[in-house]
Amino acid sequence: MASNASVEVSSLLVPSVVEMAKEPSTSIPSRYLRSDIEKAAVPDGDKALQIPVIDMQKLVSGGPNNSEIEKLDFACKEWGFFQLVNHGVDSILLENLKAEIAKFFKLPMEEKKKWWQTPGKAEGFGQAFVVSEDQKLDWGDLFYMLAYPLRLRNPSLIPSLPSPLSETMERYTSDLNSLSKAMQEKIAEALHMKIEEMKELVGEGRQTIRVNCYPPCDMSDQVMGITPHSDATLITVLLQLNDVDGLEIRKDGKWVRVHPQPDAFIVNVGDMLEIISNGRYRSIEHRGTVHPEKERLSFATFFGLRYDGELGPAPSLVSEQSPAKFMKVKVQEFYKGLFSRGLQGKAYIDTFKIDQD
Ligand SMILES: O=C(O)CCC(=O)C(=O)O
Ligand SMILES: [Fe+2]
């Protein structure tokens, strides 16, 4: 696949898990089997431990002293995760996306090869964050691409997708671009920052997508769909594409299962927002588990800072009483470092912390 947009350091190429899972007789290669998977400590369905729900309509329509902004602040501070409802993205578009992505991953390998990652390229079907031959691998395939800014987008990628996914993807990435920008403003408000300051820090922004397909696995308690990690972004907006739950977040040391409401987005704080907010908001470790019998599909949209900018605590949030907790780093260096290592919980952001004692 031709691409002029892969600014990321690519991952080592690995076999397709979707293909592997089609062969019922094959045993699971040891590269996927882990002995260290922590069990989710909280029984499924524990209502007391559900992430907060934020209403986008209330966020945008409320005047001064909007209580939904306070709820947003609480959600970002105490949970780092929330469900976003009334977000305004058309439900028919979401239904189409769900159906068409499921079909896309089901295409025969011969056809999918057209979009498969090649050495040195991050976009397309494949994996991310594989940096060594002996690290454990995630039980899933992904489809990755850069959507915005348009000048960095590979112009031939979306048009090459099967119709009508091609049109649906164009519209979904565009709608999510608008939504992410609106969220960015509301988060600035919640942090008592000037919207202009946030806009200045984020710049044109950088939107990438990662569509995840985790096939079922009869050794599901010994494989991981996606290794525990925090997202490097400002925010991530996740849509679960089918009714199979599997996302878990680490809350006060325990793994808590997220049960998305139909068509709600799961939004989470990423490392960049933790740094900009000078630690007021925290990116939260999360992982994707695998179901023993059912395939699981999810669509993550990552919204980060412009590539040529600088990342550091927002000047208005730093004072003598509240000194900077993170070093400044060029955004490009931040991404380079991120993609050159495997996913390891929150280990990466910790390297930018300033010793406070
Ligand atoms: O599949 C999920 O629910 C989580 C995916 C995720 O964390 C990611 O793509 O960064
Ligand atoms: Fe994630």
Coordinates of N, CA and C in Angstrom, one line a residue, residues 16-26 28 103-112 116 139 141 213 215-217 295:
S16 N -1.5 -12.9 11.0 CA -2.9 -12.4 11.3 C -3.5 -13.4 12.3
V17 N -4.0 -12.8 13.4 CA -4.6 -13.6 14.4 C -6.0 -14.1 13.9
V18 N -6.7 -13.2 13.1 CA -8.0 -13.5 12.6 C -7.9 -14.8 11.8
E19 N -6.8 -14.9 11.0 CA -6.6 -16.1 10.1 C -6.3 -17.3 11.0
M20 N -5.4 -17.1 12.0 CA -5.0 -18.2 12.9 C -6.2 -18.8 13.6
A21 N -7.1 -17.9 14.0 CA -8.3 -18.3 14.8 C -9.3 -19.1 14.0
K22 N -9.1 -19.0 12.6 CA -10.0 -19.8 11.7 C -9.7 -21.3 11.7
E23 N -8.5 -21.6 12.2 CA -8.1 -23.0 12.2 C -8.3 -23.6 13.6
P24 N -9.4 -24.4 13.7 CA -9.7 -24.8 15.1 C -8.7 -25.8 15.6
S25 N -8.0 -26.5 14.7 CA -7.1 -27.6 15.2 C -5.8 -27.1 15.7
T26 N -5.4 -25.8 15.3 CA -4.1 -25.4 15.7 C -4.0 -25.0 17.1
I28 N -2.5 -22.8 20.3 CA -2.1 -21.4 20.3 C -0.6 -21.3 20.5
K103 N -17.7 -6.8 8.2 CA -17.4 -7.4 6.9 C -16.0 -7.2 6.5
F104 N -15.4 -6.1 6.7 CA -14.1 -5.7 6.3 C -13.1 -6.7 6.9
F105 N -13.2 -7.0 8.2 CA -12.3 -8.0 8.8 C -12.6 -9.4 8.3
K106 N -13.8 -9.6 7.8 CA -14.1 -11.0 7.4 C -13.7 -11.3 5.9
L107 N -13.2 -10.3 5.2 CA -12.8 -10.5 3.8 C -11.7 -11.6 3.8
P108 N -11.6 -12.3 2.7 CA -10.5 -13.3 2.6 C -9.2 -12.6 2.7
M109 N -8.2 -13.3 3.2 CA -6.9 -12.8 3.4 C -6.3 -12.3 2.0
E110 N -6.6 -13.0 1.0 CA -6.2 -12.6 -0.4 C -6.5 -11.1 -0.7
E111 N -7.8 -10.7 -0.3 CA -8.2 -9.4 -0.5 C -7.6 -8.4 0.5
K112 N -7.5 -8.9 1.8 CA -7.0 -8.0 2.9 C -5.6 -7.6 2.7
W116 N -2.5 -4.7 3.9 CA -1.7 -5.1 5.0 C -0.5 -4.3 5.2
W139 N -3.7 -10.8 21.1 CA -4.6 -11.7 20.4 C -5.6 -10.9 19.6
D141 N -6.1 -8.5 15.4 CA -5.6 -7.8 14.3 C -6.1 -6.3 14.4
C213 N -9.9 -6.0 16.0 CA -10.7 -7.2 15.9 C -10.1 -8.3 16.7
P215 N -10.5 -12.0 17.7 CA -11.2 -13.2 17.5 C -11.4 -14.0 18.9
P216 N -12.4 -14.9 18.9 CA -12.6 -15.7 20.1 C -11.4 -16.6 20.3
C217 N -11.2 -17.0 21.6 CA -10.0 -17.9 21.8 C -10.4 -18.8 23.0
E295 N -16.3 -13.1 18.7 CA -15.4 -12.1 18.3 C -15.8 -10.7 18.9

